[in-house]
Amino acid sequence: MRSGTDTPQLERTFTEAGRRAQIVQAAIDTIAEVGFARASLARIGERIGISKGLIGYHFAGKDELIRQAVSEILEQGKAYMIPRILAEPPGPGMLRAYIQSNLGFMREHPSYMLAIAEIKRNGLTADGRQRFYGVADMDGFVRELAGSLSSLQADGHLRMDFDPYVMAIAIRAAIDVVPRHLLDPDFDIEIYASQIAGVFDLATRPEETSREPADRVLEGTAS
Amino acid sequence: MRSGTDTPQLERTFTEAGRRAQIVQAAIDTIAEVGFARASLARIGERIGISKGLIGYHFAGKDELIRQAVSEILEQGKAYMIPRILAEPPGPGMLRAYIQSNLGFMREHPSYMLAIAEIKRNGLTADGRQRFYGVADMDGFVRELAGSLSSLQADGHLRMDFDPYVMAIAIRAAIDVVPRHLLDPDFDIEIYASQIAGVFDLATRPEETSREPADRVLEGTAS
DNA sequence: TCGGTCCCTGAACGCATGTCCAGACATTAG
DNA sequence: CTAATGTCTGGACATGCGTTCAGGGACCGA
């Protein structure tokens, strides 16, 4: 085995870098397609025409491969969302941008979201801990969001009478449930995104600014 | 094997009825404790001091055992929630009672909810279908709730400018996420229940009746 | 006592998995 | 040419799983 650590070290050759990326992509696609439980190394390799032994050559083990896949997805998600959120002035618009950009990323990369949902659900160790998140674990997202909500509250941009932690859990739940409905033909992620943004806008926007016509608030921006 | 069908037939002896109930309970507790993936028949049997062979004697297979566990949990949940919902007059109070009674059941039976969440997440077949729900599958809950919301809208008890299906998904998501936080010491299910009920009350209550003081709406009833 | 039914164990089986390894092949350096 | 290195395969191996089965007690009626 070449790279035994979790932190991606310098890749020696051009071939290795390409293979590693190819294998990570195959892992994501396979997990999204057949689920975590059935995404064996043999099946992942089969997708790109290599043996499972080769995966062991490029990665220390299955765990490192999964960690790389998670890292890849989270990096791309952050790169997509952060500029869209920071483009908003401080206030309720940032929460709307958070929800809309997260769901927009899901719409553009459904296999990423299906894969990471699978990994999150099936990657529990015996004591209930997550195995595949090091620095950026997904439950941390709730705390991050709760902190942001709390700051916006403190600055008077959101109403004060809700618990930021509770609200953050509910918002993340409304977002994280989406992968389960991506294959449902009755489910329209565009409508869902704008309406969910409207629900939490109503629940968090200070009352003095909530006098806009209701349809304006609930329909949201067309993105 | 004695009972090969899914519909529970008459149990022949007192011993068998007792054993079956004991095994179902052990399955629920084991799944809640170590997760679905690690809840093998051997481990389930170990909890009550029997061999895994005996499970195969009382149940047609692992699938039937899991189905019995799901059925048991859903029956108890419905028995808990339905009278509490029907006690409310038609209107926004019913939605509040739905949310509060569902979360109340979770509070009283955390292992039930952990177990059913595990089964729901890990009991997917190759083509993405659920394996363990026959008549009452859990995704049907979203449709049930959407139908109820739609009826309440039609009768003028809820505002018209939200999509019932979208709202139902968000409400179920906010409820179904709770098992993941039951072990978190920062998580207070009482506060969560009343605030979530308030969020969706705000989002669905017709505007002419939403002029109550905000704290009255958000704090909800103390149950 | 004898036979039958119920309850239960322990082992064997087939299957799928992740890891590990001996070796093949190609390319490059000396 | 020879040696070394990077890349890759195919198979062996141990593990854990659900299922199945032969058999052994316990109990009970005849």
Short mmCIF file of C-alpha atoms in Angstrom, two decimals, chain B residues 50-181:
data_model
loop_
_atom_site.label_atom_id
_atom_site.label_comp_id
_atom_site.label_asym_id
_atom_site.label_seq_id
_atom_site.Cartn_x
_atom_site.Cartn_y
_atom_site.Cartn_z
CA ILE B 50 -31.07 -18.34 23.41
CA SER B 51 -29.36 -19.67 20.32
CA LYS B 52 -29.89 -18.14 16.93
CA GLY B 53 -31.30 -21.43 15.77
CA LEU B 54 -34.29 -20.90 18.01
CA ILE B 55 -35.15 -17.68 16.22
CA GLY B 56 -35.35 -19.64 13.02
CA TYR B 57 -37.68 -22.02 14.78
CA HIS B 58 -40.16 -19.34 15.81
CA PHE B 59 -39.87 -17.10 12.75
CA ALA B 60 -39.64 -17.95 9.09
CA GLY B 61 -36.47 -15.86 8.85
CA LYS B 62 -34.92 -12.61 9.81
CA ASP B 63 -37.22 -10.67 7.53
CA GLU B 64 -40.33 -11.87 9.31
CA LEU B 65 -38.82 -10.97 12.67
CA ILE B 66 -38.05 -7.44 11.52
CA ARG B 67 -41.51 -7.07 10.08
CA GLN B 68 -43.04 -8.12 13.37
CA ALA B 69 -40.90 -5.56 15.19
CA VAL B 70 -41.97 -2.80 12.82
CA SER B 71 -45.59 -3.80 13.12
CA GLU B 72 -45.39 -3.80 16.90
CA ILE B 73 -43.90 -0.31 17.00
CA LEU B 74 -46.31 1.17 14.48
CA GLU B 75 -49.33 -0.27 16.27
CA GLN B 76 -48.28 1.22 19.56
CA GLY B 77 -47.49 4.54 17.95
CA LYS B 78 -50.86 4.80 16.29
CA ALA B 79 -52.64 3.83 19.50
CA TYR B 80 -50.81 6.64 21.24
CA MET B 81 -51.27 9.37 18.65
CA ILE B 82 -54.71 8.94 17.14
CA PRO B 83 -56.86 9.67 20.21
CA ARG B 84 -54.75 12.72 21.00
CA ILE B 85 -55.23 14.11 17.51
CA LEU B 86 -58.94 13.41 17.35
CA ALA B 87 -59.42 15.13 20.69
CA GLU B 88 -58.71 18.43 18.95
CA PRO B 89 -61.36 20.35 17.02
CA PRO B 90 -60.65 20.51 13.29
CA GLY B 91 -58.07 23.18 12.57
CA PRO B 92 -54.48 24.10 13.31
CA GLY B 93 -54.74 22.44 16.70
CA MET B 94 -54.81 19.05 15.03
CA LEU B 95 -51.47 19.65 13.36
CA ARG B 96 -50.03 20.73 16.67
CA ALA B 97 -51.45 17.61 18.32
CA TYR B 98 -50.00 15.47 15.53
CA ILE B 99 -46.52 16.85 16.07
CA GLN B 100 -46.69 16.91 19.85
CA SER B 101 -48.14 13.42 20.21
CA ASN B 102 -45.65 11.91 17.77
CA LEU B 103 -42.78 13.48 19.64
CA GLY B 104 -44.39 12.50 22.94
CA PHE B 105 -44.39 8.88 21.85
CA MET B 106 -40.74 9.18 20.91
CA ARG B 107 -39.95 10.59 24.32
CA GLU B 108 -41.65 7.69 26.08
CA HIS B 109 -40.20 4.98 23.82
CA PRO B 110 -36.77 6.10 22.64
CA SER B 111 -35.62 2.57 21.82
CA TYR B 112 -38.65 2.06 19.61
CA MET B 113 -37.84 5.13 17.61
CA LEU B 114 -34.13 4.39 17.36
CA ALA B 115 -34.95 0.90 16.16
CA ILE B 116 -37.48 1.92 13.55
CA ALA B 117 -35.19 4.63 12.25
CA GLU B 118 -32.43 2.05 11.87
CA ILE B 119 -34.73 -0.36 10.09
CA LYS B 120 -36.00 2.30 7.77
CA ARG B 121 -32.51 3.40 6.85
CA ASN B 122 -30.91 0.00 6.40
CA GLY B 123 -33.83 -2.02 5.13
CA LEU B 124 -33.60 -0.94 1.53
CA THR B 125 -33.62 -3.52 -1.20
CA ALA B 126 -31.43 -3.30 -4.29
CA ASP B 127 -33.92 -1.17 -6.23
CA GLY B 128 -34.48 1.27 -3.41
CA ARG B 129 -37.74 -0.19 -2.15
CA GLN B 130 -38.49 -0.78 1.50
CA ARG B 131 -38.44 -4.43 2.49
CA PHE B 132 -40.16 -4.38 5.82
CA TYR B 133 -43.41 -2.48 5.41
CA GLY B 134 -46.42 -4.16 3.97
CA VAL B 135 -49.72 -2.41 4.54
CA ALA B 136 -48.44 0.55 6.46
CA ASP B 137 -45.14 1.71 5.03
CA MET B 138 -43.61 4.70 6.65
CA ASP B 139 -43.33 6.76 3.50
CA GLY B 140 -47.09 6.44 3.41
CA PHE B 141 -47.11 8.63 6.50
CA VAL B 142 -46.03 11.57 4.38
CA ARG B 143 -48.90 10.99 2.00
CA GLU B 144 -51.35 10.52 4.87
CA LEU B 145 -50.24 13.77 6.45
CA ALA B 146 -50.33 15.56 3.10
CA GLY B 147 -53.89 14.38 2.60
CA SER B 148 -54.93 15.62 6.02
CA LEU B 149 -53.30 18.99 5.42
CA SER B 150 -55.04 19.23 2.08
CA SER B 151 -58.43 18.52 3.66
CA LEU B 152 -57.86 21.12 6.35
CA GLN B 153 -56.90 23.59 3.63
CA ALA B 154 -60.05 22.83 1.68
CA ASP B 155 -62.15 23.51 4.75
CA GLY B 156 -60.44 26.82 5.28
CA HIS B 157 -58.70 25.79 8.48
CA LEU B 158 -55.22 26.34 7.10
CA ARG B 159 -53.73 28.90 4.75
CA MET B 160 -53.87 28.07 1.07
CA ASP B 161 -50.50 29.21 -0.20
CA PHE B 162 -48.40 26.18 0.71
CA ASP B 163 -48.09 22.82 -1.02
CA PRO B 164 -49.40 20.11 1.33
CA TYR B 165 -46.95 17.52 0.05
CA VAL B 166 -43.98 19.79 0.57
CA MET B 167 -45.17 20.76 4.00
CA ALA B 168 -45.80 17.13 4.94
CA ILE B 169 -42.26 16.16 3.95
CA ALA B 170 -40.81 18.96 6.04
CA ILE B 171 -42.94 18.12 9.07
CA ARG B 172 -42.11 14.41 8.91
CA ALA B 173 -38.43 15.29 8.44
CA ALA B 174 -38.47 17.45 11.56
CA ILE B 175 -40.04 14.56 13.49
CA ASP B 176 -38.01 11.72 12.02
CA VAL B 177 -34.72 13.44 12.70
CA VAL B 178 -35.33 13.28 16.44
CA PRO B 179 -33.97 9.75 17.01
CA ARG B 180 -30.58 10.93 15.83
CA HIS B 181 -30.50 13.49 18.62
#
